[in-house]
Amino acid sequence: MLLHADDSQNSFPLRRQVAQDLELLSDGTMHTWFLNRDQDSGSSSFTGFMDVNAVELPLDAEYYLCGPLPFLQSVRSSLISKGVPPKDIQYEVFGPDLWQADFQ
């Protein structure tokens, strides 16, 4: 299962490639959240910020998060509140927060 949040469908990098790769998996699914939702975003697409409460999460899954620090904090907290053990959540900061850290 892939969960992805972005500004719009057009700003989702490698969107077609990711969708094609998921189709090759017998149980591959993708859920997306777009701040600016296009009409053809798909049935598993939501408007706004990622909300893990909007989808049924698999049991005993490991979670890999990548994004800016506020996103990571929000999604990680939501996963923990749903009962996901913190040891099953890996994350990497990606975004302008990395540069800001050099000045603080």
Short mmCIF file of C-alpha atoms in Angstrom, two decimals:
data_model
loop_
_atom_site.label_atom_id
_atom_site.label_comp_id
_atom_site.label_asym_id
_atom_site.label_seq_id
_atom_site.Cartn_x
_atom_site.Cartn_y
_atom_site.Cartn_z
CA MET A 1 0.00 0.00 0.00
CA LEU A 2 1.33 3.40 -0.99
CA LEU A 3 0.07 6.59 0.64
CA HIS A 4 1.15 9.79 -1.09
CA ALA A 5 0.41 13.47 -0.42
CA ASP A 6 1.21 16.29 -2.83
CA ASP A 7 0.09 19.70 -4.01
CA SER A 8 -1.64 18.29 -7.09
CA GLN A 9 -1.73 15.25 -9.32
CA ASN A 10 0.61 17.03 -11.74
CA SER A 11 3.27 17.60 -9.05
CA PHE A 12 3.36 13.90 -8.02
CA PRO A 13 6.78 12.78 -9.31
CA LEU A 14 6.79 9.58 -11.40
CA ARG A 15 3.03 9.18 -10.81
CA ARG A 16 2.41 7.02 -13.90
CA GLN A 17 5.44 4.82 -13.20
CA VAL A 18 4.38 4.30 -9.57
CA ALA A 19 0.81 3.43 -10.61
CA GLN A 20 2.06 0.96 -13.23
CA ASP A 21 4.41 -0.70 -10.73
CA LEU A 22 1.61 -1.06 -8.17
CA GLU A 23 -0.61 -2.67 -10.80
CA LEU A 24 1.98 -5.45 -11.15
CA LEU A 25 1.45 -6.39 -7.49
CA SER A 26 -1.49 -8.69 -6.76
CA ASP A 27 -2.59 -6.57 -3.82
CA GLY A 28 -0.93 -3.22 -4.60
CA THR A 29 -3.01 -0.14 -3.77
CA MET A 30 -2.42 3.59 -3.75
CA HIS A 31 -4.21 6.32 -1.82
CA THR A 32 -3.42 9.95 -2.56
CA TRP A 33 -4.11 13.31 -0.96
CA PHE A 34 -3.90 16.47 -3.06
CA LEU A 35 -4.24 20.03 -1.81
CA ASN A 36 -5.50 20.97 -5.29
CA ARG A 37 -7.54 18.00 -6.46
CA ASP A 38 -8.06 17.46 -10.18
CA GLN A 39 -11.36 16.00 -11.38
CA ASP A 40 -9.64 12.83 -12.60
CA SER A 41 -7.57 12.19 -9.47
CA GLY A 42 -9.25 8.82 -8.93
CA SER A 43 -11.54 7.16 -6.44
CA SER A 44 -8.81 6.55 -3.87
CA SER A 45 -7.86 10.22 -3.85
CA PHE A 46 -8.66 12.71 -1.11
CA THR A 47 -8.50 16.48 -0.89
CA GLY A 48 -6.33 18.17 1.71
CA PHE A 49 -3.55 16.96 3.97
CA MET A 50 -2.84 13.26 4.48
CA ASP A 51 -5.15 11.67 7.03
CA VAL A 52 -4.28 8.04 7.76
CA ASN A 53 -7.68 7.68 9.45
CA ALA A 54 -9.30 7.87 6.00
CA VAL A 55 -8.00 4.44 4.94
CA GLU A 56 -7.87 1.01 6.50
CA LEU A 57 -4.26 0.34 7.35
CA PRO A 58 -2.87 -3.20 7.09
CA LEU A 59 -2.10 -5.06 10.29
CA ASP A 60 1.56 -5.65 11.17
CA ALA A 61 2.80 -3.20 8.53
CA GLU A 62 6.03 -1.23 8.57
CA TYR A 63 5.76 2.42 7.61
CA TYR A 64 8.36 4.47 5.73
CA LEU A 65 7.80 8.23 5.73
CA CYS A 66 9.63 10.84 3.72
CA GLY A 67 8.85 14.53 3.62
CA PRO A 68 9.18 17.83 5.44
CA LEU A 69 9.35 17.77 9.23
CA PRO A 70 5.77 19.02 9.91
CA PHE A 71 4.39 16.28 7.63
CA LEU A 72 6.47 13.61 9.37
CA GLN A 73 5.40 14.76 12.82
CA SER A 74 1.72 14.79 11.86
CA VAL A 75 1.62 11.41 10.10
CA ARG A 76 3.84 9.69 12.69
CA SER A 77 1.63 10.96 15.53
CA SER A 78 -1.50 9.77 13.70
CA LEU A 79 -0.02 6.32 13.11
CA ILE A 80 0.98 6.00 16.77
CA SER A 81 -2.50 7.08 17.89
CA LYS A 82 -3.90 4.27 15.70
CA GLY A 83 -1.76 1.76 17.60
CA VAL A 84 1.22 1.45 15.26
CA PRO A 85 4.33 0.80 17.39
CA PRO A 86 6.94 3.57 16.94
CA LYS A 87 9.56 0.91 16.10
CA ASP A 88 7.57 0.15 12.94
CA ILE A 89 7.76 3.75 11.68
CA GLN A 90 10.91 4.79 9.82
CA TYR A 91 11.27 8.33 8.52
CA GLU A 92 13.59 10.66 6.64
CA VAL A 93 13.31 14.43 6.51
CA PHE A 94 13.14 15.68 2.94
CA GLY A 95 12.53 19.30 2.11
CA PRO A 96 13.56 22.83 3.00
CA ASP A 97 13.76 21.92 6.71
CA LEU A 98 17.20 20.41 6.00
CA TRP A 99 18.61 23.77 4.96
CA GLN A 100 16.95 25.66 7.80
CA ALA A 101 18.59 23.34 10.32
CA ASP A 102 22.00 24.73 9.31
CA PHE A 103 21.02 28.21 10.52
CA GLN A 104 19.46 27.32 13.87
#
